PDB file of C-alpha atoms in Angstrom:
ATOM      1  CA  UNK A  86     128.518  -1.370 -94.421  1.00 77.00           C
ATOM      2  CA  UNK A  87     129.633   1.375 -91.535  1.00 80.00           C
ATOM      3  CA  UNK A  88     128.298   4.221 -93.783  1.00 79.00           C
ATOM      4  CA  UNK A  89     125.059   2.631 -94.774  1.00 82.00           C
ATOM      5  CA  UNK A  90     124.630   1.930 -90.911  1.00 88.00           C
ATOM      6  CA  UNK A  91     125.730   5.716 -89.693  1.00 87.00           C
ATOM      7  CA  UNK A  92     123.701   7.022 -92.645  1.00 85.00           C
ATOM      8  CA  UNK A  93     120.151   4.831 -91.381  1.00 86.00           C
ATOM      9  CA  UNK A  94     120.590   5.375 -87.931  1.00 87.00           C
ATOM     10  CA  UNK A  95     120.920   8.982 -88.272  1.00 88.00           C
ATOM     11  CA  UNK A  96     117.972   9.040 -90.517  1.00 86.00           C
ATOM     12  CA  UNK A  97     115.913   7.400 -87.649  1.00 86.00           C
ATOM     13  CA  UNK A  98     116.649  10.249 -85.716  1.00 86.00           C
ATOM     14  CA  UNK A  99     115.972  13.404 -87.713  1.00 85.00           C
ATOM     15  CA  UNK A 100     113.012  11.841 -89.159  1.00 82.00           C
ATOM     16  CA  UNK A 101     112.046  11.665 -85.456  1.00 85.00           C
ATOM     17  CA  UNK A 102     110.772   8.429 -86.220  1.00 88.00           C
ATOM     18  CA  UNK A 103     113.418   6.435 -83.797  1.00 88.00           C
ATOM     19  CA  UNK A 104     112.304   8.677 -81.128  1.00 91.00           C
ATOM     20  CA  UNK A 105     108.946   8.352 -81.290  1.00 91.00           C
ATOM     21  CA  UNK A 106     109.675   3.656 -81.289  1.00 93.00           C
ATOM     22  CA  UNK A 107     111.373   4.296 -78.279  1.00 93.00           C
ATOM     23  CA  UNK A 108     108.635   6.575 -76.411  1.00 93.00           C
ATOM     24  CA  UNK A 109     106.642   4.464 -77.811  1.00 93.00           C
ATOM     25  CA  UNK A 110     107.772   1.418 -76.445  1.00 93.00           C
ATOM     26  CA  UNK A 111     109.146   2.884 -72.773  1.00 94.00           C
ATOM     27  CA  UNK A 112     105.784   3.907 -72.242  1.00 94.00           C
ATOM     28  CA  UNK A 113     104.228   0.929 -72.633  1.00 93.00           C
ATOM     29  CA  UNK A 114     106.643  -0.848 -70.795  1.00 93.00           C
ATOM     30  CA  UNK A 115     106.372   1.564 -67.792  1.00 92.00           C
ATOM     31  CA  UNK A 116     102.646   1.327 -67.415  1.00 93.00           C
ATOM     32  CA  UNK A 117     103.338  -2.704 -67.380  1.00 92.00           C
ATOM     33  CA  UNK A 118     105.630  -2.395 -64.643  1.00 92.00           C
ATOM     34  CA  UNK A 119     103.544   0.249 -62.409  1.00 91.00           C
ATOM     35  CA  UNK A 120     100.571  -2.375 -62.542  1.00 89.00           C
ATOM     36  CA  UNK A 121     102.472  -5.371 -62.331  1.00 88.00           C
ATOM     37  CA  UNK A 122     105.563  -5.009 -60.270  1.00 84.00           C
ATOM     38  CA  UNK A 123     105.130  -2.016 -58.294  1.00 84.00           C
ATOM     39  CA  UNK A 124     101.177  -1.708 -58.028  1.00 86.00           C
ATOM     40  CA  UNK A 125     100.291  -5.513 -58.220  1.00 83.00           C
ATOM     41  CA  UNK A 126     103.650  -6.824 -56.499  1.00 79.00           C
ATOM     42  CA  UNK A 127     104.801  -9.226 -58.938  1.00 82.00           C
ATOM     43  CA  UNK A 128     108.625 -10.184 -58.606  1.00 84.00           C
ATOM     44  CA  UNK A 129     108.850 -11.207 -62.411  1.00 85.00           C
ATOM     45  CA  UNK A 130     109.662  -8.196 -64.853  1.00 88.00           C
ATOM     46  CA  UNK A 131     109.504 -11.223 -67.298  1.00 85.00           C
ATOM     47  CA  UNK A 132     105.460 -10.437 -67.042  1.00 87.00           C
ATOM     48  CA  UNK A 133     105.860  -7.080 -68.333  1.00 90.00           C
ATOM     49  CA  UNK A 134     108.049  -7.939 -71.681  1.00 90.00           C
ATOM     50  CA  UNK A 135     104.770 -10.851 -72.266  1.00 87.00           C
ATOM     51  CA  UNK A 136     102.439  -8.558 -71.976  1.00 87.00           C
ATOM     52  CA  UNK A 137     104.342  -5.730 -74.515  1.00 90.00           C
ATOM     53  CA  UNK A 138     105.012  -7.908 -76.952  1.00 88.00           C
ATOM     54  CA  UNK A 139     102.005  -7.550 -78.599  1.00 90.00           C
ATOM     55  CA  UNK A 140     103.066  -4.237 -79.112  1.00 92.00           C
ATOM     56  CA  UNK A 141     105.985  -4.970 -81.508  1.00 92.00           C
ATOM     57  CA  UNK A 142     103.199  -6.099 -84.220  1.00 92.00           C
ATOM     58  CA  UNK A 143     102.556  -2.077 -84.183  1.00 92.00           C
ATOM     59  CA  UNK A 144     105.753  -0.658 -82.996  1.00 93.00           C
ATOM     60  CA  UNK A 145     107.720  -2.860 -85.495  1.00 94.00           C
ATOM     61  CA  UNK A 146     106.262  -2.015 -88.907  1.00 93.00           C
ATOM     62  CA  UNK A 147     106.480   1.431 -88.483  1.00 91.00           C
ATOM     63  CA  UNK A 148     110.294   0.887 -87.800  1.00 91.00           C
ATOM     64  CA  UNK A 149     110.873  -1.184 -90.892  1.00 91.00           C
ATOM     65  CA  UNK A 150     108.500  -0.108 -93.322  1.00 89.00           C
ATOM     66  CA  UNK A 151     110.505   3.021 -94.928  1.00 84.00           C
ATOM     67  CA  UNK A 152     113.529   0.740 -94.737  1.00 83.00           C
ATOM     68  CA  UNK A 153     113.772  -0.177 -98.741  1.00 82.00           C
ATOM     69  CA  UNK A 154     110.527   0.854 -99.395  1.00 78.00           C
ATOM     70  CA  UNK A 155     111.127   4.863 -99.262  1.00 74.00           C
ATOM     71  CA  UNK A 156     114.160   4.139-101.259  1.00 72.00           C
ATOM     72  CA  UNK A 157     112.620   2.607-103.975  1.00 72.00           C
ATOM     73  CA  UNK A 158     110.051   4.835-103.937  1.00 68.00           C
ATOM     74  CA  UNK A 159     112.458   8.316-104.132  1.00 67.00           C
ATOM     75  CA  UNK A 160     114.594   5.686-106.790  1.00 67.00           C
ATOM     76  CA  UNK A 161     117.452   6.340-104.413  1.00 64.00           C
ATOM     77  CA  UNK A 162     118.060   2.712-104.436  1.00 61.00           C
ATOM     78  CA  UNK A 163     119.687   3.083-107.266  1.00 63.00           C
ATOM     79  CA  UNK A 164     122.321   4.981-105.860  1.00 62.00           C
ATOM     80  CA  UNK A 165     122.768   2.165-103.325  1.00 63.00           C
ATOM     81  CA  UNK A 166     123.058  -0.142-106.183  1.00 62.00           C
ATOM     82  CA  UNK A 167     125.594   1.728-107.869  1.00 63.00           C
ATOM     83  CA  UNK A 168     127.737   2.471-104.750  1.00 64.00           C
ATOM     84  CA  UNK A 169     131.108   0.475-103.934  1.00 66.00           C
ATOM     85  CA  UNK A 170     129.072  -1.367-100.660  1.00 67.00           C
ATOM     86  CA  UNK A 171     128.178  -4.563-101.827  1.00 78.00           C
ATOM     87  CA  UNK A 172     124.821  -5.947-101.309  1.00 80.00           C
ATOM     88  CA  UNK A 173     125.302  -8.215 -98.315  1.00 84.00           C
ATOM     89  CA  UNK A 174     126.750  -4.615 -96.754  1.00 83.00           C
ATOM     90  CA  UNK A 175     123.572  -2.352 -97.433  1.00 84.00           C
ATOM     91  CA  UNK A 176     121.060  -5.086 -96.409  1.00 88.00           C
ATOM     92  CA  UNK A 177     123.221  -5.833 -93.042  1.00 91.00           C
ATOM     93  CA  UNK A 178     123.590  -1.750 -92.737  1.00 89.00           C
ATOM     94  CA  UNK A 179     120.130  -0.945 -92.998  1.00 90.00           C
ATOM     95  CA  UNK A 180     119.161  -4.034 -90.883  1.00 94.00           C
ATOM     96  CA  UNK A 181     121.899  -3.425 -87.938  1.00 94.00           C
ATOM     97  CA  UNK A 182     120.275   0.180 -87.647  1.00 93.00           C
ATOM     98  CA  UNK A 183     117.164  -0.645 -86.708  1.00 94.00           C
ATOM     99  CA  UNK A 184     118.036  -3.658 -84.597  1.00 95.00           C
ATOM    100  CA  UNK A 185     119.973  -0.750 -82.863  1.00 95.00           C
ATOM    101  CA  UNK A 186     117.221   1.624 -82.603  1.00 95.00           C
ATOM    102  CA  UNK A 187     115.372  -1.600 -81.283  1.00 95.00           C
ATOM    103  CA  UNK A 188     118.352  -2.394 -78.300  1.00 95.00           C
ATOM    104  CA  UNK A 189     117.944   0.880 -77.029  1.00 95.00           C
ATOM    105  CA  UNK A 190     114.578  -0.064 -74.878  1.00 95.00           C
ATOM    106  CA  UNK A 191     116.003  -3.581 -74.223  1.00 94.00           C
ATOM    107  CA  UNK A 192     119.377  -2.047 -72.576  1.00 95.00           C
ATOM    108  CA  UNK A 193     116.700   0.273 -70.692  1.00 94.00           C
ATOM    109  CA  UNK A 194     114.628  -2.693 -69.691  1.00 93.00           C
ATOM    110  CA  UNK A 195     117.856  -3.965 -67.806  1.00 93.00           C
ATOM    111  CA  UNK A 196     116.931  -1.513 -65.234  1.00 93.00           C
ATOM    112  CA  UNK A 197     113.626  -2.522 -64.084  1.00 92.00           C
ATOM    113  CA  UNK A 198     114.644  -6.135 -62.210  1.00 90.00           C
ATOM    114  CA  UNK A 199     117.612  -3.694 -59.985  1.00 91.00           C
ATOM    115  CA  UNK A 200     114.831  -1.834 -59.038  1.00 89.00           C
ATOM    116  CA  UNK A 201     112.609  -5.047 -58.224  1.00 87.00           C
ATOM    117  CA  UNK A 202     115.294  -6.059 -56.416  1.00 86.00           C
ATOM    118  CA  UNK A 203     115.648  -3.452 -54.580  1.00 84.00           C
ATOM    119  CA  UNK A 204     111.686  -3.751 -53.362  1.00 80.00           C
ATOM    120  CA  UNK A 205     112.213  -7.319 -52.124  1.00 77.00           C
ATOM    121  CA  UNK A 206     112.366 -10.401 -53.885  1.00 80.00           C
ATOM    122  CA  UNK A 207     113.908 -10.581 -57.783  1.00 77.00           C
ATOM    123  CA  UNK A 208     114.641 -13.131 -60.024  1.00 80.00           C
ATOM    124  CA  UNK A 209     117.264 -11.598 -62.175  1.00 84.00           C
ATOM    125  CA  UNK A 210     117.949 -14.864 -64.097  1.00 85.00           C
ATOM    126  CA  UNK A 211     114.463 -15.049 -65.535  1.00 85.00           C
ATOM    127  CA  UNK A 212     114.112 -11.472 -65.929  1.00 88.00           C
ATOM    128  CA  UNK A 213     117.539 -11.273 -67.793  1.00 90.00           C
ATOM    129  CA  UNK A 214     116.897 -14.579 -70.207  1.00 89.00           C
ATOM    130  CA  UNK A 215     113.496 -12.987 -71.326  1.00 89.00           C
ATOM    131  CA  UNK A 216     115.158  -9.167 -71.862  1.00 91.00           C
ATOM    132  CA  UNK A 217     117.225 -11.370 -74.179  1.00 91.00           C
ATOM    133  CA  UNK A 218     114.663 -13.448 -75.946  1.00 90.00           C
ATOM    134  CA  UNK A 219     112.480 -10.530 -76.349  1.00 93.00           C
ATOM    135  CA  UNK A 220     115.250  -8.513 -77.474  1.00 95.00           C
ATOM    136  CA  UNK A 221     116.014 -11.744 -80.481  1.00 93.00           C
ATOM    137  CA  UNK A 222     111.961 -11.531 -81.133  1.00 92.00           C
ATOM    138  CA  UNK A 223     112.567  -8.037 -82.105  1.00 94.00           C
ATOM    139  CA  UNK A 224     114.997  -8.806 -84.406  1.00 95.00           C
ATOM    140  CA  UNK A 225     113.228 -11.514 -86.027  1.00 95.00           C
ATOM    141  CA  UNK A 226     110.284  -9.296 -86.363  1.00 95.00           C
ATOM    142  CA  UNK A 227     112.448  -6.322 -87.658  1.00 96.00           C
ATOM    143  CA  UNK A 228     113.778  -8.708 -90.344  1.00 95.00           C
ATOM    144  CA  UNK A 229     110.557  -9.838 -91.545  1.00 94.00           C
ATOM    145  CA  UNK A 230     109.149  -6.107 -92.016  1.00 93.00           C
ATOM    146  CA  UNK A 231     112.212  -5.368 -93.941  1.00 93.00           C
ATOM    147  CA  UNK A 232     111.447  -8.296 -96.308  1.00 92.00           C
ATOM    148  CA  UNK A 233     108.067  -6.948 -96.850  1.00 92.00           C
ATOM    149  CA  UNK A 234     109.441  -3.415 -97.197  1.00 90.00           C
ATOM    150  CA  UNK A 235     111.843  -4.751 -99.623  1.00 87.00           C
ATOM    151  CA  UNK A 236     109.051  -6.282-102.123  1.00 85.00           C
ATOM    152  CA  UNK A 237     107.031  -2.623-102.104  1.00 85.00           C
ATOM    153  CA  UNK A 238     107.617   1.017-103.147  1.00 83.00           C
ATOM    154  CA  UNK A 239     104.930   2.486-100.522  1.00 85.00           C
ATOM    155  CA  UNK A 240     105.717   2.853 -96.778  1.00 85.00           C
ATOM    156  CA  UNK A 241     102.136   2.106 -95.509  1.00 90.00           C
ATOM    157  CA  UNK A 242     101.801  -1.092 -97.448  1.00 91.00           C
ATOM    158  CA  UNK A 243     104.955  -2.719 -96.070  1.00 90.00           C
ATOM    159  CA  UNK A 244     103.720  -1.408 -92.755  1.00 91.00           C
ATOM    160  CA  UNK A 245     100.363  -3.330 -93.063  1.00 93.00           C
ATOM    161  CA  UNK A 246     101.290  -6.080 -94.641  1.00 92.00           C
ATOM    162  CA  UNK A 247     104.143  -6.594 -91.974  1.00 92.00           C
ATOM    163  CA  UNK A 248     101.536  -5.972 -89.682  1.00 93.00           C
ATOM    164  CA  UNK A 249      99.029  -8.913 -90.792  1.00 93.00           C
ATOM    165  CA  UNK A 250     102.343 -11.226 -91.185  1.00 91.00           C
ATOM    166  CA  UNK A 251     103.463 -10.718 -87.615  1.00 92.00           C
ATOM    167  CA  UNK A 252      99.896 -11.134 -86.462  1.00 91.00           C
ATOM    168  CA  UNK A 253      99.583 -14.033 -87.632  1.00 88.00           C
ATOM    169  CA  UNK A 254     102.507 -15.209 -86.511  1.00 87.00           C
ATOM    170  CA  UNK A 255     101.191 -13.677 -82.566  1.00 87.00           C
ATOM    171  CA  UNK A 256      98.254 -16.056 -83.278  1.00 86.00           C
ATOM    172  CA  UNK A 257     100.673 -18.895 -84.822  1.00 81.00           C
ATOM    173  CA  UNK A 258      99.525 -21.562 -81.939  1.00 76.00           C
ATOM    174  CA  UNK A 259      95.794 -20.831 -82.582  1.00 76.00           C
ATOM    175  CA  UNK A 260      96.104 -20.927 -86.264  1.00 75.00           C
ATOM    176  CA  UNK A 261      97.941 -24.662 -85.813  1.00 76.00           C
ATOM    177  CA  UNK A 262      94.896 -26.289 -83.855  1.00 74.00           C
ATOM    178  CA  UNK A 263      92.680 -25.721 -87.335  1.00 75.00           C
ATOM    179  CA  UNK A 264      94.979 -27.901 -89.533  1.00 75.00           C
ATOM    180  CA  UNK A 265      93.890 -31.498 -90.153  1.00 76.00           C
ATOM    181  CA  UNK A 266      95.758 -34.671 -88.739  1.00 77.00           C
ATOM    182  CA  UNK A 267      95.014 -37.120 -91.135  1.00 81.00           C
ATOM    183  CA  UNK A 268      98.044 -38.532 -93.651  1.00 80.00           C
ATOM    184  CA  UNK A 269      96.407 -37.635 -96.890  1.00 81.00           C
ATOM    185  CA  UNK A 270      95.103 -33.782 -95.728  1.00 82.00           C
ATOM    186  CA  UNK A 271      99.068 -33.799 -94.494  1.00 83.00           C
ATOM    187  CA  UNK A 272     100.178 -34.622 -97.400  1.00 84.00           C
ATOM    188  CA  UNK A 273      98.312 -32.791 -99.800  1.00 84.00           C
ATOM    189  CA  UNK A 274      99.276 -29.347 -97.723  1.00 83.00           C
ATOM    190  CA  UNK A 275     102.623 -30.433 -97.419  1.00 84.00           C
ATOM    191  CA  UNK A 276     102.615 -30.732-101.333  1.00 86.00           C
ATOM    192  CA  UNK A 277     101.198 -26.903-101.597  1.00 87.00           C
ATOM    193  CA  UNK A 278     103.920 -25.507 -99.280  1.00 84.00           C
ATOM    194  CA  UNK A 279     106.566 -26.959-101.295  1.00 86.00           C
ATOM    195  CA  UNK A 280     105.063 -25.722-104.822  1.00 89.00           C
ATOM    196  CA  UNK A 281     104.627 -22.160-102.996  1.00 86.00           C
ATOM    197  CA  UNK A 282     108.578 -22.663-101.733  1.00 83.00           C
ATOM    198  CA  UNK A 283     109.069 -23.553-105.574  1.00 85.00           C
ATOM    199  CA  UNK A 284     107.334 -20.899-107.075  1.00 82.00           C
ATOM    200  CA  UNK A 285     109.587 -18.412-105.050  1.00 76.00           C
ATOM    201  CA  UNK A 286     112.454 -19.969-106.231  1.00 76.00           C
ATOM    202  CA  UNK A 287     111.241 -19.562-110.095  1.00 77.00           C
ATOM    203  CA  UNK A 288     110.422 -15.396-108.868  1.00 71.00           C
ATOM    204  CA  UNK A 289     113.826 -15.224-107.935  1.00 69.00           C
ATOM    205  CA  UNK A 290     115.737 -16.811-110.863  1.00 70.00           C
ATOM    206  CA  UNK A 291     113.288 -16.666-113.771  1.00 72.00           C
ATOM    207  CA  UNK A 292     114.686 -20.223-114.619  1.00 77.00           C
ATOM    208  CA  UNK A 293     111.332 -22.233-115.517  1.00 81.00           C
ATOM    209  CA  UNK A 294     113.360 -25.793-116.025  1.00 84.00           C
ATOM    210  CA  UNK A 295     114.725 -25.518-112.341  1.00 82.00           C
ATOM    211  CA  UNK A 296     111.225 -24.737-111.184  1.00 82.00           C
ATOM    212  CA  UNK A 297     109.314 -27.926-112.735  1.00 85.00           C
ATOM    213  CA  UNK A 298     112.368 -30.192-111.953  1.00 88.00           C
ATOM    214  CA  UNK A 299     111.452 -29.450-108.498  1.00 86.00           C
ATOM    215  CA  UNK A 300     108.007 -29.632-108.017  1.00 85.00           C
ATOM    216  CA  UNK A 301     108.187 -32.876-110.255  1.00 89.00           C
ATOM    217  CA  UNK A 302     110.314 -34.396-107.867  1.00 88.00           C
ATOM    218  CA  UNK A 303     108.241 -33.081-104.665  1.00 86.00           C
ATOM    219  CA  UNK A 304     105.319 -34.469-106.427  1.00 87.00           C
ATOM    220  CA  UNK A 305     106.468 -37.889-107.204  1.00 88.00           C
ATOM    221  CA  UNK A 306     108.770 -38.261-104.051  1.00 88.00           C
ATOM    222  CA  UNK A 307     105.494 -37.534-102.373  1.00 84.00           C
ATOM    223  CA  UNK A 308     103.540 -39.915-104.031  1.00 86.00           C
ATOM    224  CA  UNK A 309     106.510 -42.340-103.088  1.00 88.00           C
ATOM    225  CA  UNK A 310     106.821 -41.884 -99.703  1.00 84.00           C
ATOM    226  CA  UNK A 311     102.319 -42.167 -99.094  1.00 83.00           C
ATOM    227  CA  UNK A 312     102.246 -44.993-100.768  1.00 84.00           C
ATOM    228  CA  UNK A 313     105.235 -46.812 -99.325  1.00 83.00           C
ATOM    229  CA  UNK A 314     104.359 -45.800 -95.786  1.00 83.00           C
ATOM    230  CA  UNK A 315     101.773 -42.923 -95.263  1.00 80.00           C
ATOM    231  CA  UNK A 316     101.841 -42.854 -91.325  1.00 81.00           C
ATOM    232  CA  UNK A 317     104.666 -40.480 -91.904  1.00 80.00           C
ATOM    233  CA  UNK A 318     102.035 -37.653 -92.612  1.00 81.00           C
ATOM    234  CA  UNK A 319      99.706 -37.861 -89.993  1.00 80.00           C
ATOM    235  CA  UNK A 320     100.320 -34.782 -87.638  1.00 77.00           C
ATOM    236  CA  UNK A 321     103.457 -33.491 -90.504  1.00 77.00           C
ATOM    237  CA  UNK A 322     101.857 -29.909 -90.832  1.00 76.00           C
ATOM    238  CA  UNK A 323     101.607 -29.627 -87.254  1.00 77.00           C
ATOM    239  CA  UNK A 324     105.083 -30.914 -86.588  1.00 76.00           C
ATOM    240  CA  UNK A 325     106.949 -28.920 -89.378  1.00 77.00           C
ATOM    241  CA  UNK A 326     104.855 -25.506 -89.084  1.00 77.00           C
ATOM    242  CA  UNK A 327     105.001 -25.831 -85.402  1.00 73.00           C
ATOM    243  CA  UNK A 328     108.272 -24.513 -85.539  1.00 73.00           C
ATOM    244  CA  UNK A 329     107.172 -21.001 -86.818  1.00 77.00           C
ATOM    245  CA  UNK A 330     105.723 -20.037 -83.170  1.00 78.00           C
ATOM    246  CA  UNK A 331     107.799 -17.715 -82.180  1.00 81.00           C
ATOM    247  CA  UNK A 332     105.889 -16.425 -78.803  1.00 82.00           C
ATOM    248  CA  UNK A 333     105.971 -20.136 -77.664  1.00 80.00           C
ATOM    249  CA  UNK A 334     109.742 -19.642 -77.860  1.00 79.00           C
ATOM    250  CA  UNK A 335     109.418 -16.308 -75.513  1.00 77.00           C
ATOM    251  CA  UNK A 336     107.089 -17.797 -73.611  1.00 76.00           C
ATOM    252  CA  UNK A 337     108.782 -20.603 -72.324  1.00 72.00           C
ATOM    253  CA  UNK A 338     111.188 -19.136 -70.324  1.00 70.00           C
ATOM    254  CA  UNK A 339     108.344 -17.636 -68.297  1.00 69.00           C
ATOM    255  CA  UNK A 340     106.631 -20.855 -67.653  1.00 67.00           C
ATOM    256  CA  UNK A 341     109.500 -23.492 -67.337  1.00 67.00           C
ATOM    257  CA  UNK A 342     112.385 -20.538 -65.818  1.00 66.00           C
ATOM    258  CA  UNK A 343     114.707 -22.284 -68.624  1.00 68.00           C
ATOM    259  CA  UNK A 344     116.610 -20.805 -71.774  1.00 70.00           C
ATOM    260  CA  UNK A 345     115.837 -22.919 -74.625  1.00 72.00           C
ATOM    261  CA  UNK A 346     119.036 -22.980 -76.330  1.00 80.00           C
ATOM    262  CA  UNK A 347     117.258 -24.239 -79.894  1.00 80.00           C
ATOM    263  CA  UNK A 348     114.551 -21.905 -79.704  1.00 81.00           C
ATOM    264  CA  UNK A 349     118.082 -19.069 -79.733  1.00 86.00           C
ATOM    265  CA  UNK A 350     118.526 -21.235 -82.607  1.00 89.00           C
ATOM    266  CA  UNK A 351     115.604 -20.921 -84.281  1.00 88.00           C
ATOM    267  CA  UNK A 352     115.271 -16.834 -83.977  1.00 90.00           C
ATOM    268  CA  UNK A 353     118.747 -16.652 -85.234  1.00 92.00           C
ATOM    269  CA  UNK A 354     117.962 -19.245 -88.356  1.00 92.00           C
ATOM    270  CA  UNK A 355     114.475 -17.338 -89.200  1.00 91.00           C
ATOM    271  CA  UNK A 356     115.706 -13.886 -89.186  1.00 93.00           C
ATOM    272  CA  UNK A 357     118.572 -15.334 -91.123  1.00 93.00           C
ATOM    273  CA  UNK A 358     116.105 -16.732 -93.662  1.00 91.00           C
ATOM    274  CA  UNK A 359     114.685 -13.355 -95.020  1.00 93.00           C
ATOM    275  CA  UNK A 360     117.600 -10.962 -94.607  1.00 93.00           C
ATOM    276  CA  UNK A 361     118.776 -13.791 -97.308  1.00 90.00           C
ATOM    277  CA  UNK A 362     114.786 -13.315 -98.930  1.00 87.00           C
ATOM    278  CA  UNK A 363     115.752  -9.334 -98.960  1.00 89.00           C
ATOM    279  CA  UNK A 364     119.168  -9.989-100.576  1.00 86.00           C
ATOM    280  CA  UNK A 365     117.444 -11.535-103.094  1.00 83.00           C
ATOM    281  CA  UNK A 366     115.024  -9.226-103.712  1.00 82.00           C
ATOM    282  CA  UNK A 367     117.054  -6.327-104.147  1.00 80.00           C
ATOM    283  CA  UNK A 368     119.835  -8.437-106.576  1.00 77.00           C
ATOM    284  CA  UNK A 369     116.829  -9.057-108.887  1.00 72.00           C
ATOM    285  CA  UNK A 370     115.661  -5.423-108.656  1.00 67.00           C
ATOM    286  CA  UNK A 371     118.953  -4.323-109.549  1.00 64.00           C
ATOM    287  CA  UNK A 372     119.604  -6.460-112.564  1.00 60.00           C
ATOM    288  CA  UNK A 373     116.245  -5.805-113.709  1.00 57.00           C
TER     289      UNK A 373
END
């Protein structure tokens, strides 16, 4: 895994492209802080990283998108398959190089409450827990534009289609207030995110039997539980896919000056989730 990680993060730099994220990305930041904090007089840097991190749905695709997707491209994966680094070791390589080019900015970022302090009035511990949780955002975004990069062979398709992912996920809390409330709508969406859920299964494993056995038991254990007692459903989409919004996560420390130890939880558990979804995809392109 220490060679694939020294070979990526050196790649970042002589294909100028990790220079160019963390311009990117300082500059932003530093016009934030000139017209909040030193222009405007606010004593929270924690304004500046809510206000950027709209950015990472542009600065964050262009990161990831060559990640597997350049590889397969130049079929150079295959010399990754081939080599003695097991999977779990050129996934975690590839990943841990980016999420390095990524801490660079954060570990700059450190800088700006000093110098807030150092004007008057700071408060380090809010400034410090949202460094942190933006820094986790990034890597929960940088995990889900490998995944994408991983199912693709051209660069600019993983970077737009990580782009219209993480949007989506930016507009997560907008997107919830559309979805119904009553049981049966509940139930009937519930029942199409578990045969989507199943269908990725059957993508990844080919196996057919495992695939119905499932969605005949979400179906009827469905049908079970409405009929028994459908109450259950009413607000379930809300509830369940309420746990995808991410910025709410970020946000929260802003508004409340608290670190929500299960929203850590949650970053950790999502980016999790698809650096397994990548593993997966690359063990079926490589016994393909």
């Amino acid at each position: 895994m220490a060679a694939i990680y020294k070979r990526e993060l050196k790649s970042y730099f002589h294909s100028m492209i990790g220079y160019v994220f963390i311009a990117f990305l300082m500059v932003f930041i530093g016009i934030y802080f000139m017209a909040y904090n030193l222009n405007y007089g606010y004593p929270y840097f924690s304004y500046v990283l809510n206000s950027v991190a709209f950015i990472l749905l542009i600065a964050i695709p262009v990161l990831t998108m060559r990640s597997f997707a350049e590889e397969r491209k130049n079929r150079t994966d295959q010399l990754l398959f081939t080599s003695p680094v097991n999977l779990f070791g050129v996934v975690m390589g590839k990943y841990l190089a980016m999420v390095t080019i990524f801490a660079i900015p954060c570990a700059l970022c450190l800088i700006f409450p000093l110098i807030i302090k150092a004007q008057g009035s700071a408060y380090l511990k809010v400034d410090y827990l949202t460094i942190l949780l933006f820094f986790l955002l990034g890597c929960v975004y940088i995990a889900i534009g490998m995944f994408i990069s991983s199912l693709t062979e051209s660069a600019i398709l993983a970077a737009i289609g990580s782009f219209g992912v993480l949007l989506i996920l930016y507009l997560w809390s907008g997107v919830m207030s559309f979805l119904p409330s009553s049981a049966g709508a509940n139930a009937v969406g519930l029942l199409c995110i578990a045969t989507l859920l199943i269908w990725l299964v059957w993508h990844m494993t080919k196996n057919w039997l495992l695939a119905a056995c499932l969605e005949l038991a979400a179906v009827v254990g469905g049908v079970i539980v409405f009929v028994v007692n459908s109450s259950i459903f009413e607000g379930a989409l809300q509830n369940i896919l309420g746990n995808l919004d991410l910025i709410e996560i970020f946000t929260g420390v802003l508004s409340n000056n608290l670190l929500d130890v299960s929203g850590i939880i949650r970053y950790l558990t999502v980016a999790g989730v698809f650096i397994f979804l990548t593993m997966q995809m690359i063990q079926k392109r490589r016994w393909s």
